[in-house]
Tab-separated table of C-alpha atoms in Angstrom:
chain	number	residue	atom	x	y	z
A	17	UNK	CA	0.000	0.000	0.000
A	18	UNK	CA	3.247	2.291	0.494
A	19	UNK	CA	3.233	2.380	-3.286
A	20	UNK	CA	0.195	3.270	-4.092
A	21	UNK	CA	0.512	6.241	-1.133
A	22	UNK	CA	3.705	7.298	-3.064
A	23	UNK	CA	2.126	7.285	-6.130
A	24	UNK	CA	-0.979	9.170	-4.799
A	25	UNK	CA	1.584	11.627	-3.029
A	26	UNK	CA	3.625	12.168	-6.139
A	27	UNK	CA	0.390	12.550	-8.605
A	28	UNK	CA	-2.407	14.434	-6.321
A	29	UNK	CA	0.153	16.155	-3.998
A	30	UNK	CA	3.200	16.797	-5.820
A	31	UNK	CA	5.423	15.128	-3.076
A	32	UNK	CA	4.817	17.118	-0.565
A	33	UNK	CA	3.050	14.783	1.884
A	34	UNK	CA	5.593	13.592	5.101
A	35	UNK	CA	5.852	9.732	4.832
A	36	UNK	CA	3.199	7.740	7.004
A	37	UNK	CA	2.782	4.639	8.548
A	38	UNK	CA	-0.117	2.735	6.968
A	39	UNK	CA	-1.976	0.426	8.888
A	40	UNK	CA	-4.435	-2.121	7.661
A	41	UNK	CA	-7.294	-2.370	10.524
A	42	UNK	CA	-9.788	-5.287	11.068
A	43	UNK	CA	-11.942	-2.068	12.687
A	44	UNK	CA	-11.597	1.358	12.564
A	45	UNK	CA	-14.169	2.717	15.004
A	46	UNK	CA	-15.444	6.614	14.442
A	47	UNK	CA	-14.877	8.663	18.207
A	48	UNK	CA	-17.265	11.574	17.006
A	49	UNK	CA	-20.018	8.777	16.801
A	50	UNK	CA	-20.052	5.598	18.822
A	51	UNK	CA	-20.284	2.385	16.637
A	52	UNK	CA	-19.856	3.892	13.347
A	53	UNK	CA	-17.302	1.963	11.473
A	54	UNK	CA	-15.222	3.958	9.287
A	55	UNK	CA	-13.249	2.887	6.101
A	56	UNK	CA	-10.175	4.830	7.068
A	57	UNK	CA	-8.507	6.987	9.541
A	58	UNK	CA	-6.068	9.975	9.643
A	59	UNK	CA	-4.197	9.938	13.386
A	60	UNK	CA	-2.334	13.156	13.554
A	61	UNK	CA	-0.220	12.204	16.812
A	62	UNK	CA	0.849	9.144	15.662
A	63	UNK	CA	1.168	10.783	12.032
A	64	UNK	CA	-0.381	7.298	10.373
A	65	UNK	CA	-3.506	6.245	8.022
A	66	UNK	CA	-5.733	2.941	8.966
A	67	UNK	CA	-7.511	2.012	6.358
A	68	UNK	CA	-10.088	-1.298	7.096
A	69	UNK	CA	-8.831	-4.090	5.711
A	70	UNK	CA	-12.276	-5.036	4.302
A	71	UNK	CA	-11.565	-2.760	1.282
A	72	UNK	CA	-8.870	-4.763	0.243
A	73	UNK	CA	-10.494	-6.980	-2.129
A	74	UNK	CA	-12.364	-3.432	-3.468
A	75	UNK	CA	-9.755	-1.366	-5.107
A	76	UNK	CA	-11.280	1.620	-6.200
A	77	UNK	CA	-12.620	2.188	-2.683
A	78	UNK	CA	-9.298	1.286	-1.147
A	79	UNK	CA	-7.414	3.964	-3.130
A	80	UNK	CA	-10.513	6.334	-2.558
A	81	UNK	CA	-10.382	6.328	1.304
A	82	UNK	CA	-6.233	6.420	1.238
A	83	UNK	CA	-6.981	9.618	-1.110
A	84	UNK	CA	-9.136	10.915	1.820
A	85	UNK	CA	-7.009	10.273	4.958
A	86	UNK	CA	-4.262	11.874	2.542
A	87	UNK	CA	-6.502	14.857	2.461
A	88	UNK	CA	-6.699	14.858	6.046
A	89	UNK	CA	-2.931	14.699	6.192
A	90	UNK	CA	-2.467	17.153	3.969
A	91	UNK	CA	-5.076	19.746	5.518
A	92	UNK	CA	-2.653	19.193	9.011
A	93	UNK	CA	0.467	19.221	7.653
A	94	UNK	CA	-0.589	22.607	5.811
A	95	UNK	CA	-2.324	24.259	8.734
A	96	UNK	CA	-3.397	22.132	11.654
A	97	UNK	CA	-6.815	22.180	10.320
A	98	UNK	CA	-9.091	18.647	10.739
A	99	UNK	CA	-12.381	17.608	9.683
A	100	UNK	CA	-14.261	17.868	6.858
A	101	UNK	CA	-14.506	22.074	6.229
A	102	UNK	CA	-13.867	24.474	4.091
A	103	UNK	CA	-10.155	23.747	4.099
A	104	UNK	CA	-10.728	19.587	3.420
A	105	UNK	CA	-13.197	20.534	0.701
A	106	UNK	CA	-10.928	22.809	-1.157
A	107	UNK	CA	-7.766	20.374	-0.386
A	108	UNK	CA	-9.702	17.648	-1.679
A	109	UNK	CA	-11.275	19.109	-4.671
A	110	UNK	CA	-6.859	20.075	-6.243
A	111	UNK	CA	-6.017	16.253	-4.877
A	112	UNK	CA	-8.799	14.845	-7.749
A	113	UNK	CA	-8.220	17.137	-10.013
A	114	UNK	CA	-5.089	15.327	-11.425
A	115	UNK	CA	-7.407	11.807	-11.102
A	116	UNK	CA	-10.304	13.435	-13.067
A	117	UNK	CA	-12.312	13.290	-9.591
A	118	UNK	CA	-14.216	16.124	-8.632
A	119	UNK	CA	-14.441	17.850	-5.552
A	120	UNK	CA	-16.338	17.183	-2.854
A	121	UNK	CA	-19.467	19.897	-1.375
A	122	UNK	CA	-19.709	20.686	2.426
A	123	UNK	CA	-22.254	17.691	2.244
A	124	UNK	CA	-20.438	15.176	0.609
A	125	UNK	CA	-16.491	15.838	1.856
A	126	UNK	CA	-17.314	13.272	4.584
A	127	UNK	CA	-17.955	10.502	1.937
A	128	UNK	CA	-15.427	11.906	-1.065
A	129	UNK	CA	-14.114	10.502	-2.827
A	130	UNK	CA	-16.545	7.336	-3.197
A	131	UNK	CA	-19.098	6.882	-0.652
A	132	UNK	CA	-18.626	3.339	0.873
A	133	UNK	CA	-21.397	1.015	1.128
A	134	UNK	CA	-21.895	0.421	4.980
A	135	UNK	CA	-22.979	-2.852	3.873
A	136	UNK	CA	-18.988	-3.511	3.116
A	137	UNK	CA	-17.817	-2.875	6.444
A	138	UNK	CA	-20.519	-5.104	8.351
A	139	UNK	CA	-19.599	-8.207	6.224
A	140	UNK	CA	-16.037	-8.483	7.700
């Protein structure tokens, strides 16, 4: 998966991202809401992505969630900022440009680039 980060980096960042450590999850668990399972994760302090390793026999939606905790990185590397604001949806909307992806709105930056089905992560 370091290869396709790289790639991603190199492509929809133009290098600029710090290296990560990428972590394959059997659960990623939201702590904004209890129980929601998440695809992926972006931990600041421990400067790392999870992604749930359910996606890894999906992978469109595996790049598409790396692309997003990318995001995230890049949005805290940049300024500090977190979440799913102004600043993600902007960051998010020059990451797809070079992947012919458009950008996210307010209401869909929390799903962008490709919503996954729920239905996904309850199977595993």
């Amino acid at each position: 998966m370091s290869d396709t980060y790289d790639r991603l980096n190199a492509l929809c960042f133009g290098g600029r991202l710090r290296p990560v450590v990428i972590r394959l999850e059997p659960w990623i668990l939201s702590i904004d809401t209890p129980g929601l399972r998440l695809a992926g994760a972006w931990d600041s302090d421990g400067w790392s992505i999870a992604i749930d390793r359910a996606l890894l026999d999906h992978p469109r939606l595996l790049v598409g969630a790396l692309l997003h905790e990318m995001v995230h990185q890049a949005c805290h590397q940049a300024a500090g900022v977190g979440g799913h604001g102004p600043f993600f949806v902007a960051a998010a909307a020059l990451a797809g440009g070079p992947l012919d992806i458009p950008g996210p709105t307010p209401a869909t930056a929390s799903t962008w680039p490709y919503p996954i089905p729920r239905q996904l992560l309850k199977e595993i």
